[in-house]
């Protein structure tokens, strides 16, 4: 749709827009591909057709955002919010603007306020988790990933991300939990997820490092590490045969350090 | 007494089918009218939205609680059901208040009135029409035998007491259609259609303030819940998966 709008002549498109086809998508597509002049034309046509519409107001504010006029866009969004306090899209645009301006803490603040009301919106939780990870606030990121796992427990991506965060946090307890979540990712993906397999090996070796010298009586899960190492070897042989030696040496170094 | 009445096929052509067709058309008409009449001030109340979302989140918590570690679960449970500022805790005084507010809020009252009207008027009109035109004769035969108690309900226009109860008048065909066309409407008009009378009737009879009750219910079920961390099981399952993969 977007590419079509870029190649067909302008007059045809304006006519089609006047007749109400795909009103929302073309201006957004034009803005996505940085064709701001086309976007301006579209928005103007829509404004003539629907002078009092909320959607057109949103598009106008979006255009201001795309042009980089942050204060005007902020004003436009605030006025839109006055009319309709609970429009999730506008709230999210505000967060996106803060993020685009580099104001990450402002983005976090807006996002938290949004989540206080719309706490079942898992996309927002995901965004917040990624922001926290980028700021290295891992405890908060862990909380967000827990929310994600709660709302959609069968998506392996969230288990994996949670395990990554736990592994990064470190500490025996977290490493054990990380290993368990890598294991659940493996289970959910049928053993084919390379990163999860590596995660299991790494967390096992990290745990062994930390418990060096203390009694290792829970040796029952050492099988998991060796199994995943074997699975990794098999996978690499199939998909990247020239890297098998690299893999072997890495795995050996992990085992040796235990 | 099991005489087999032979019903004229003209009955089928001129009673049963037109009645169904008319009801379908009226349903579609009501759907569009309700769309037009829907008040434009659909500004959702922030409190209601938040409560709805809280319920969803609490439900998710209960559903998938075994996937997160015990500490996190407990922290969240306290957050939700804490006596002072827990999200799900609704003191008794507030509950009554809310119900009174619902009745006195003019907008809400208007909305309910409109919805009720749009349901009652077509029903009444159609019923009167059926009674006027299609009464006094046997319209259909129900394939299974019934007891005598149903006679007054189903055989309204037929004043012979010896006719088998399975032979019903068109009024019962009307009621059958009323409840049965719901499925057809969900097919034609999509999920949310104003013709969902039966659901609405059930809602009307149970006129409770929804959010408060469901909040309390969620809190109770959350309090009862026993957390059992499922992750250790996953380690073993992962081992099994890998064993199968590697062997």
Coordinates of C-alpha atoms in Angstrom, one line a residue:
Chain A
X1 CA 0.0 0.0 0.0
X2 CA 2.7 2.4 1.0
X3 CA 4.7 1.8 -2.2
X4 CA 1.7 2.1 -4.3
X5 CA 1.1 5.6 -2.9
X6 CA 4.6 6.6 -3.9
X7 CA 4.4 5.7 -7.5
X8 CA 0.9 6.6 -8.6
X9 CA 0.4 10.2 -9.8
X10 CA -0.6 12.7 -7.2
X11 CA -3.9 13.8 -8.7
X12 CA -5.2 10.3 -8.8
X13 CA -4.4 9.7 -5.1
X14 CA -6.0 13.0 -4.0
X15 CA -9.1 12.0 -5.9
X16 CA -9.2 8.6 -4.3
X17 CA -8.6 10.2 -0.9
X18 CA -11.5 12.5 -1.4
X19 CA -13.7 9.5 -2.0
X20 CA -12.5 8.1 1.3
X21 CA -10.3 5.2 0.5
X22 CA -7.7 4.2 3.0
X23 CA -7.7 7.5 4.7
X24 CA -5.6 6.7 7.6
X25 CA -2.9 4.6 6.0
X26 CA -1.6 6.8 3.2
X27 CA -0.6 9.8 5.2
X28 CA 1.1 7.6 7.7
X29 CA 2.9 5.7 4.9
X30 CA 4.0 9.0 3.4
X31 CA 5.4 10.1 6.8
X32 CA 7.1 6.8 7.3
X33 CA 9.0 7.2 4.0
X34 CA 9.7 10.8 4.8
X35 CA 7.7 12.2 1.9
X36 CA 6.4 15.0 4.1
X37 CA 5.1 17.1 1.2
X38 CA 2.7 14.3 0.1
X39 CA 1.7 13.8 3.7
X40 CA 0.8 17.4 4.0
X41 CA -1.4 17.3 0.9
X42 CA -3.2 14.2 2.2
X43 CA -3.8 15.7 5.6
X44 CA -5.1 18.9 4.0
X45 CA -7.6 16.9 1.9
X46 CA -8.8 15.0 4.9
X47 CA -9.1 18.2 6.9
X48 CA -11.4 19.6 4.3
X49 CA -13.5 16.5 4.2
X50 CA -13.8 15.9 8.0
X51 CA -13.2 19.2 9.8
X52 CA -14.0 18.0 13.3
X53 CA -12.7 14.6 13.3
X54 CA -10.5 13.2 16.0
X55 CA -8.7 11.0 13.7
X56 CA -7.7 13.8 11.4
X57 CA -6.6 15.8 14.5
X58 CA -4.3 12.9 15.3
X59 CA -2.9 12.8 11.8
X60 CA -2.2 16.5 12.0
X61 CA -0.3 16.1 15.2
X62 CA 1.5 13.2 13.7
X63 CA 2.5 15.3 10.8
X64 CA 3.9 18.0 13.2
X65 CA 5.8 15.3 14.9
X66 CA 7.2 14.0 11.6
X67 CA 8.4 17.5 10.7
X68 CA 10.2 17.7 13.9
X69 CA 8.2 20.5 15.4
X70 CA 8.1 19.1 18.9
X71 CA 6.4 21.9 20.8
X72 CA 3.6 22.3 18.4
X73 CA 3.0 18.6 18.3
X74 CA 3.0 18.5 22.1
X75 CA 0.4 21.2 22.2
X76 CA -1.7 19.5 19.6
X77 CA -1.6 16.2 21.6
X78 CA -2.5 17.9 24.9
X79 CA -5.5 19.6 23.3
X80 CA -6.6 16.3 21.8
X81 CA -6.3 14.7 25.2
X82 CA -8.4 17.3 26.8
X83 CA -11.3 16.3 24.6
X84 CA -10.7 12.6 25.1
X85 CA -8.7 11.7 28.2
X86 CA -8.5 8.1 27.5
X87 CA -7.2 7.7 24.0
X88 CA -4.4 5.2 24.2
X89 CA -3.0 6.1 20.9
X90 CA -2.4 9.7 21.9
X91 CA -0.7 8.6 25.1
X92 CA 1.6 6.3 23.2
X93 CA 2.5 9.0 20.7
X94 CA 3.6 11.2 23.5
X95 CA 5.8 8.5 24.8
X96 CA 7.2 8.0 21.3
X97 CA 7.9 11.8 21.0
X98 CA 9.8 11.8 24.2
X99 CA 11.8 8.9 23.1
X100 CA 12.6 10.4 19.7
X101 CA 13.8 13.6 21.4
X102 CA 16.2 11.5 23.5
X103 CA 14.3 12.3 26.6
X104 CA 14.3 8.8 27.9
X105 CA 13.4 9.5 31.5
X106 CA 10.4 11.6 30.3
X107 CA 9.4 8.6 28.1
X108 CA 9.6 6.4 31.1
X109 CA 7.4 8.8 33.1
X110 CA 4.8 9.0 30.5
X111 CA 4.8 5.3 29.9
X112 CA 4.4 4.6 33.6
X113 CA 1.4 7.0 33.8
X114 CA -0.1 5.3 30.8
X115 CA 0.4 1.9 32.4
X116 CA -1.3 3.0 35.6
X117 CA -4.5 3.2 33.7
X118 CA -4.1 0.7 30.9
X119 CA -2.3 -1.9 32.8
X120 CA -3.3 -4.8 30.6
X121 CA -1.6 -3.4 27.5
X122 CA 1.3 -5.8 26.9
X123 CA 2.8 -3.9 24.1
X124 CA 3.4 -1.0 26.5
X125 CA 5.0 -3.3 29.1
X126 CA 7.3 -4.6 26.4
X127 CA 8.3 -1.1 25.4
X128 CA 9.0 -0.2 29.0
X129 CA 11.1 -3.3 29.4
X130 CA 13.2 -2.5 26.4
X131 CA 13.7 1.1 27.7
X132 CA 14.8 -0.2 31.1
X133 CA 17.2 -2.6 29.6
X134 CA 18.7 0.1 27.5
X135 CA 19.2 2.1 30.7
X136 CA 20.6 -0.9 32.5
X137 CA 17.9 -0.7 35.1
X138 CA 17.6 -4.5 35.2
X139 CA 15.5 -5.0 38.2
X140 CA 12.7 -2.9 36.7
X141 CA 13.1 -4.6 33.4
X142 CA 12.7 -7.9 35.1
X143 CA 9.5 -6.8 36.6
X144 CA 8.2 -5.8 33.2
X145 CA 9.2 -9.1 31.7
X146 CA 7.3 -10.8 34.5
X147 CA 4.2 -8.9 33.5
X148 CA 4.7 -10.0 29.9
X149 CA 5.1 -13.6 30.9
X150 CA 2.0 -13.4 33.0
X151 CA -0.1 -12.1 30.2
X152 CA 1.3 -14.4 27.5
X153 CA 3.0 -17.3 29.1
X154 CA 3.5 -19.4 26.0
X155 CA 5.6 -16.9 24.0
X156 CA 9.3 -18.1 24.3
X157 CA 10.6 -14.7 23.5
X158 CA 9.6 -13.3 26.8
X159 CA 11.0 -16.2 28.8
X160 CA 14.3 -15.7 26.9
X161 CA 14.4 -12.0 27.6
X162 CA 13.6 -12.6 31.2
X163 CA 16.4 -15.2 31.4
X164 CA 18.8 -12.7 29.8
X165 CA 18.0 -10.0 32.3
X166 CA 18.3 -12.4 35.2
X167 CA 21.6 -13.7 34.0
X168 CA 22.9 -10.1 33.6
X169 CA 21.8 -9.3 37.1
X170 CA 23.9 -12.1 38.4
X171 CA 24.0 -13.7 41.8
X172 CA 23.4 -17.4 42.6
X173 CA 19.7 -17.1 43.0
X174 CA 19.2 -15.2 39.7
X175 CA 21.5 -17.5 37.8
X176 CA 19.5 -20.5 38.9
X177 CA 16.4 -18.8 37.8
X178 CA 17.9 -17.8 34.6
X179 CA 18.9 -21.4 33.8
X180 CA 15.3 -22.5 34.5
X181 CA 13.9 -19.9 32.2
X182 CA 16.4 -20.8 29.4
X183 CA 15.2 -24.3 29.9
X184 CA 11.6 -23.3 29.6
X185 CA 12.5 -21.4 26.4
X186 CA 14.1 -24.6 25.1
X187 CA 11.0 -26.5 25.9
X188 CA 8.7 -24.0 24.3
X189 CA 10.8 -23.9 21.1
X190 CA 11.4 -27.6 20.8
X191 CA 15.1 -27.4 21.5
X192 CA 15.9 -25.4 18.4
X193 CA 16.6 -22.0 19.9
X194 CA 20.4 -21.5 19.7
X195 CA 20.5 -18.6 22.1
X196 CA 18.6 -20.5 24.7
X197 CA 20.9 -23.5 24.4
X198 CA 23.9 -21.2 24.8
X199 CA 22.2 -19.6 27.8
X200 CA 21.9 -22.9 29.5
X201 CA 25.5 -23.7 29.0
X202 CA 26.7 -20.2 30.2
X203 CA 24.5 -20.1 33.2
X204 CA 25.5 -23.6 34.3
X205 CA 29.2 -22.7 34.0
X206 CA 28.6 -19.4 35.9
X207 CA 26.8 -21.3 38.7
X208 CA 29.6 -23.8 38.9
X209 CA 32.0 -21.0 39.1
X210 CA 30.2 -19.4 41.9
X211 CA 29.7 -22.6 43.9
X212 CA 33.3 -23.7 43.5
X213 CA 34.4 -25.3 46.6
X214 CA 30.9 -25.6 48.1
X215 CA 29.1 -28.9 48.0
X216 CA 27.5 -29.5 44.7
X217 CA 24.8 -31.9 45.6
X218 CA 22.3 -30.9 43.0
X219 CA 24.1 -32.5 40.2
X220 CA 20.9 -33.8 38.6
X221 CA 20.7 -30.9 36.2
X222 CA 24.2 -31.2 34.9
X223 CA 22.7 -33.3 32.2
X224 CA 20.9 -30.3 30.8
X225 CA 24.1 -28.5 30.1
X226 CA 25.8 -31.4 28.4
X227 CA 22.7 -32.1 26.4
X228 CA 22.4 -28.6 25.2
X229 CA 26.1 -28.6 24.3
X230 CA 25.5 -31.7 22.2
X231 CA 22.4 -30.1 20.6
X232 CA 24.5 -27.0 19.8
X233 CA 27.1 -29.1 18.2
X234 CA 24.6 -30.8 16.1
X235 CA 23.0 -27.6 15.1
X236 CA 26.2 -26.0 14.1
X237 CA 27.3 -29.0 12.1
X238 CA 24.1 -28.6 10.1
X239 CA 24.0 -24.9 9.6
X240 CA 27.5 -23.5 10.0
X241 CA 30.0 -26.3 9.6
X242 CA 33.0 -24.0 9.4
X243 CA 32.3 -22.7 12.8
X244 CA 32.2 -26.0 14.6
X245 CA 35.7 -25.8 15.8
X246 CA 35.1 -22.4 17.3
X247 CA 32.0 -23.7 19.1
X248 CA 33.9 -26.7 20.4
X249 CA 36.7 -24.6 21.9
X250 CA 34.2 -22.2 23.5
X251 CA 32.3 -25.0 25.1
X252 CA 35.5 -26.6 26.3
X253 CA 36.6 -23.3 27.9
X254 CA 33.2 -23.1 29.7
X255 CA 33.5 -26.6 31.0
X256 CA 37.1 -26.1 32.1
X257 CA 36.3 -23.1 34.1
X258 CA 33.9 -25.1 36.2
Chain B
X1 CA -55.1 -39.7 20.4
X2 CA -52.2 -39.7 18.0
X3 CA -53.9 -38.7 14.8
X4 CA -51.7 -37.4 12.2
X5 CA -52.8 -34.1 11.0
X6 CA -51.8 -33.3 7.5
X7 CA -50.7 -29.7 7.4
X8 CA -51.2 -27.7 4.3
X9 CA -47.9 -26.9 2.5
X10 CA -49.4 -23.4 2.0
X11 CA -48.8 -22.9 5.7
X12 CA -45.2 -23.4 5.2
X13 CA -45.0 -21.1 2.3
X14 CA -47.1 -18.3 3.7
X15 CA -46.5 -18.5 7.4
X16 CA -43.3 -20.0 8.5
X17 CA -40.9 -18.7 5.9
X18 CA -42.3 -15.1 5.8
X19 CA -42.2 -14.9 9.5
X20 CA -38.6 -15.9 9.7
X21 CA -37.7 -13.6 6.9
X22 CA -39.5 -10.7 8.5
X23 CA -37.7 -11.3 11.8
X24 CA -34.3 -11.4 10.1
X25 CA -35.1 -8.1 8.4
X26 CA -36.3 -6.5 11.5
X27 CA -33.2 -7.6 13.3
X28 CA -31.0 -6.1 10.7
X29 CA -33.0 -2.9 10.8
X30 CA -32.6 -2.7 14.5
X31 CA -28.9 -3.2 14.2
X32 CA -28.5 -0.2 11.9
X33 CA -30.8 1.9 14.0
X34 CA -28.9 1.2 17.1
X35 CA -25.7 2.1 15.4
X36 CA -27.2 5.4 14.3
X37 CA -28.8 6.2 17.7
X38 CA -25.6 5.5 19.6
X39 CA -24.9 8.6 21.5
X40 CA -21.7 10.3 20.4
X41 CA -20.5 11.1 23.9
X42 CA -19.0 7.8 24.3
X43 CA -16.3 9.2 26.6
X44 CA -15.4 6.2 28.8
X45 CA -15.1 6.9 32.4
X46 CA -11.5 6.7 33.5
X47 CA -12.3 4.8 36.6
X48 CA -14.3 2.2 34.7
X49 CA -11.5 1.7 32.2
X50 CA -8.9 1.4 35.0
X51 CA -11.1 -1.1 36.8
X52 CA -11.6 -3.1 33.7
X53 CA -7.8 -3.2 33.1
X54 CA -7.1 -4.1 36.7
X55 CA -9.4 -7.0 36.4
X56 CA -7.7 -8.2 33.3
X57 CA -4.3 -7.9 34.9
X58 CA -5.4 -9.7 38.0
X59 CA -6.9 -12.5 35.9
X60 CA -3.7 -12.9 34.0
X61 CA -1.8 -13.0 37.3
X62 CA -3.9 -15.9 38.5
X63 CA -3.8 -17.7 35.2
X64 CA -0.1 -17.7 34.7
X65 CA 1.1 -17.3 38.3
X66 CA 3.0 -20.5 38.2
X67 CA 5.4 -19.2 35.6
X68 CA 6.9 -16.5 37.7
X69 CA 9.0 -16.9 40.8
X70 CA 7.2 -17.1 44.1
X71 CA 8.6 -13.8 45.4
X72 CA 7.3 -11.8 42.4
X73 CA 3.9 -13.5 42.8
X74 CA 3.7 -12.6 46.4
X75 CA 4.7 -9.1 45.8
X76 CA 2.0 -8.7 43.2
X77 CA -0.6 -10.3 45.3
X78 CA 0.1 -7.9 48.1
X79 CA -0.1 -5.1 45.6
X80 CA -3.6 -6.2 44.5
X81 CA -5.2 -7.2 47.8
X82 CA -3.6 -5.0 50.3
X83 CA -6.1 -3.8 52.8
X84 CA -5.3 -0.1 52.6
X85 CA -4.4 0.7 49.0
X86 CA -4.7 -2.5 47.2
X87 CA -6.1 -2.2 43.7
X88 CA -8.8 -4.8 44.2
X89 CA -9.9 -3.8 47.6
X90 CA -13.2 -2.1 47.6
X91 CA -14.6 -1.0 51.0
X92 CA -18.3 -1.8 51.5
X93 CA -19.4 1.8 51.7
X94 CA -18.1 2.5 48.3
X95 CA -20.0 -0.4 46.7
X96 CA -23.4 0.9 47.6
X97 CA -22.5 4.3 46.5
X98 CA -21.6 3.2 43.1
X99 CA -24.9 1.5 42.5
X100 CA -26.8 4.6 43.5
X101 CA -24.6 6.6 41.2
X102 CA -25.4 4.4 38.3
X103 CA -29.1 4.9 38.7
X104 CA -28.9 8.6 39.1
X105 CA -26.4 9.3 36.4
X106 CA -28.6 10.8 33.7
X107 CA -26.5 9.7 30.8
X108 CA -26.3 6.2 31.8
X109 CA -30.0 6.1 32.5
X110 CA -30.7 7.5 29.0
X111 CA -28.5 4.9 27.4
X112 CA -30.1 2.0 29.1
X113 CA -33.6 3.4 28.3
X114 CA -32.6 3.7 24.6
X115 CA -31.2 0.2 24.5
X116 CA -34.3 -1.2 26.3
X117 CA -36.6 0.6 24.0
X118 CA -34.9 -0.5 20.9
X119 CA -35.4 -4.0 22.1
X120 CA -38.9 -3.9 23.5
X121 CA -40.7 -2.0 20.7
X122 CA -39.9 -4.2 17.8
X123 CA -40.6 -7.3 19.8
X124 CA -44.0 -6.0 20.9
X125 CA -44.9 -4.9 17.4
X126 CA -43.9 -8.1 15.8
X127 CA -45.7 -10.1 18.4
X128 CA -48.8 -8.1 17.9
X129 CA -48.5 -8.6 14.2
X130 CA -48.1 -12.3 14.5
X131 CA -51.1 -12.6 16.8
X132 CA -53.2 -10.6 14.5
X133 CA -52.5 -12.2 11.3
X134 CA -51.3 -15.7 12.1
X135 CA -53.5 -16.9 14.9
X136 CA -56.2 -19.5 15.0
X137 CA -54.6 -22.3 13.1
X138 CA -52.0 -24.9 13.5
X139 CA -48.7 -23.8 12.1
X140 CA -46.2 -26.6 12.7
X141 CA -45.6 -29.8 14.4
X142 CA -42.8 -30.2 16.9
X143 CA -40.9 -33.4 16.2
X144 CA -40.8 -34.6 19.8
X145 CA -43.8 -35.3 22.1
X146 CA -44.6 -32.9 24.9
X147 CA -46.7 -33.0 28.0
X148 CA -50.0 -31.4 28.5
X149 CA -48.6 -28.5 30.5
X150 CA -47.2 -26.8 27.4
X151 CA -50.6 -26.6 25.8
X152 CA -51.5 -23.2 27.0
X153 CA -48.1 -21.8 26.1
X154 CA -47.8 -23.3 22.6
X155 CA -51.3 -23.7 21.4
X156 CA -52.5 -20.3 22.0
X157 CA -54.9 -19.6 19.2
X158 CA -56.1 -23.2 18.8
X159 CA -59.2 -23.7 21.0
X160 CA -59.5 -27.4 20.6
X161 CA -58.3 -29.4 23.6
X162 CA -58.0 -32.6 21.8
X163 CA -55.3 -31.6 19.4
X164 CA -51.9 -33.1 20.3
X165 CA -49.6 -30.7 22.0
X166 CA -47.0 -31.2 19.4
X167 CA -49.1 -29.2 17.0
X168 CA -48.3 -25.6 17.8
X169 CA -49.5 -22.2 16.7
X170 CA -47.4 -19.6 15.0
X171 CA -46.8 -17.8 18.2
X172 CA -44.4 -20.5 19.2
X173 CA -42.7 -20.3 15.9
X174 CA -42.2 -16.6 16.6
X175 CA -40.6 -17.4 20.0
X176 CA -38.5 -20.1 18.4
X177 CA -37.2 -17.6 15.9
X178 CA -36.6 -15.0 18.5
X179 CA -34.2 -17.1 20.4
X180 CA -32.8 -19.0 17.5
X181 CA -31.9 -16.3 15.1
X182 CA -29.2 -15.0 17.4
X183 CA -26.7 -17.4 15.9
X184 CA -27.6 -16.2 12.4
X185 CA -27.2 -12.6 13.4
X186 CA -23.7 -13.2 14.8
X187 CA -22.8 -14.7 11.4
X188 CA -24.3 -11.9 9.4
X189 CA -23.6 -8.9 11.6
X190 CA -20.5 -9.8 13.4
X191 CA -20.1 -10.3 17.1
X192 CA -21.5 -7.2 18.7
X193 CA -25.0 -6.7 17.5
X194 CA -27.9 -5.1 19.2
X195 CA -30.1 -8.1 18.5
X196 CA -28.6 -10.1 21.4
X197 CA -31.8 -9.9 23.3
X198 CA -31.4 -13.0 25.3
X199 CA -28.1 -11.8 26.7
X200 CA -29.5 -8.4 27.4
X201 CA -32.5 -9.9 29.2
X202 CA -30.2 -11.9 31.4
X203 CA -28.1 -8.9 32.2
X204 CA -31.2 -6.9 33.1
X205 CA -32.4 -9.5 35.5
X206 CA -29.0 -9.5 37.3
X207 CA -28.7 -5.7 37.8
X208 CA -25.6 -5.6 39.9
X209 CA -22.8 -3.1 39.6
X210 CA -20.4 -5.1 37.6
X211 CA -17.0 -3.8 38.5
X212 CA -17.4 -3.9 42.2
X213 CA -18.6 -7.4 42.3
X214 CA -15.9 -8.7 39.9
X215 CA -13.2 -6.8 41.8
X216 CA -14.2 -8.5 45.0
X217 CA -14.4 -11.8 43.3
X218 CA -11.0 -11.5 41.8
X219 CA -9.5 -10.5 45.1
X220 CA -11.0 -13.5 46.8
X221 CA -9.8 -15.9 44.2
X222 CA -6.4 -14.3 44.3
X223 CA -6.2 -14.7 48.0
X224 CA -7.1 -18.4 47.8
X225 CA -4.6 -19.2 45.1
X226 CA -1.6 -21.4 46.0
X227 CA 1.5 -20.6 44.1
X228 CA 3.4 -23.5 42.7
X229 CA 6.4 -22.6 40.7
X230 CA 6.3 -24.6 37.4
X231 CA 9.8 -23.8 36.3
X232 CA 11.7 -26.8 37.9
X233 CA 9.4 -29.0 35.9
X234 CA 10.5 -27.1 32.8
X235 CA 14.1 -28.1 33.3
X236 CA 13.2 -31.7 33.2
X237 CA 11.0 -31.2 30.2
X238 CA 13.8 -29.3 28.4
X239 CA 16.1 -32.2 29.1
X240 CA 13.6 -34.6 27.6
X241 CA 13.2 -32.5 24.5
X242 CA 16.9 -32.2 24.0
X243 CA 17.4 -35.9 24.6
X244 CA 14.9 -36.6 21.8
X245 CA 16.6 -34.0 19.6
X246 CA 20.1 -35.2 20.1
X247 CA 19.5 -38.9 20.0

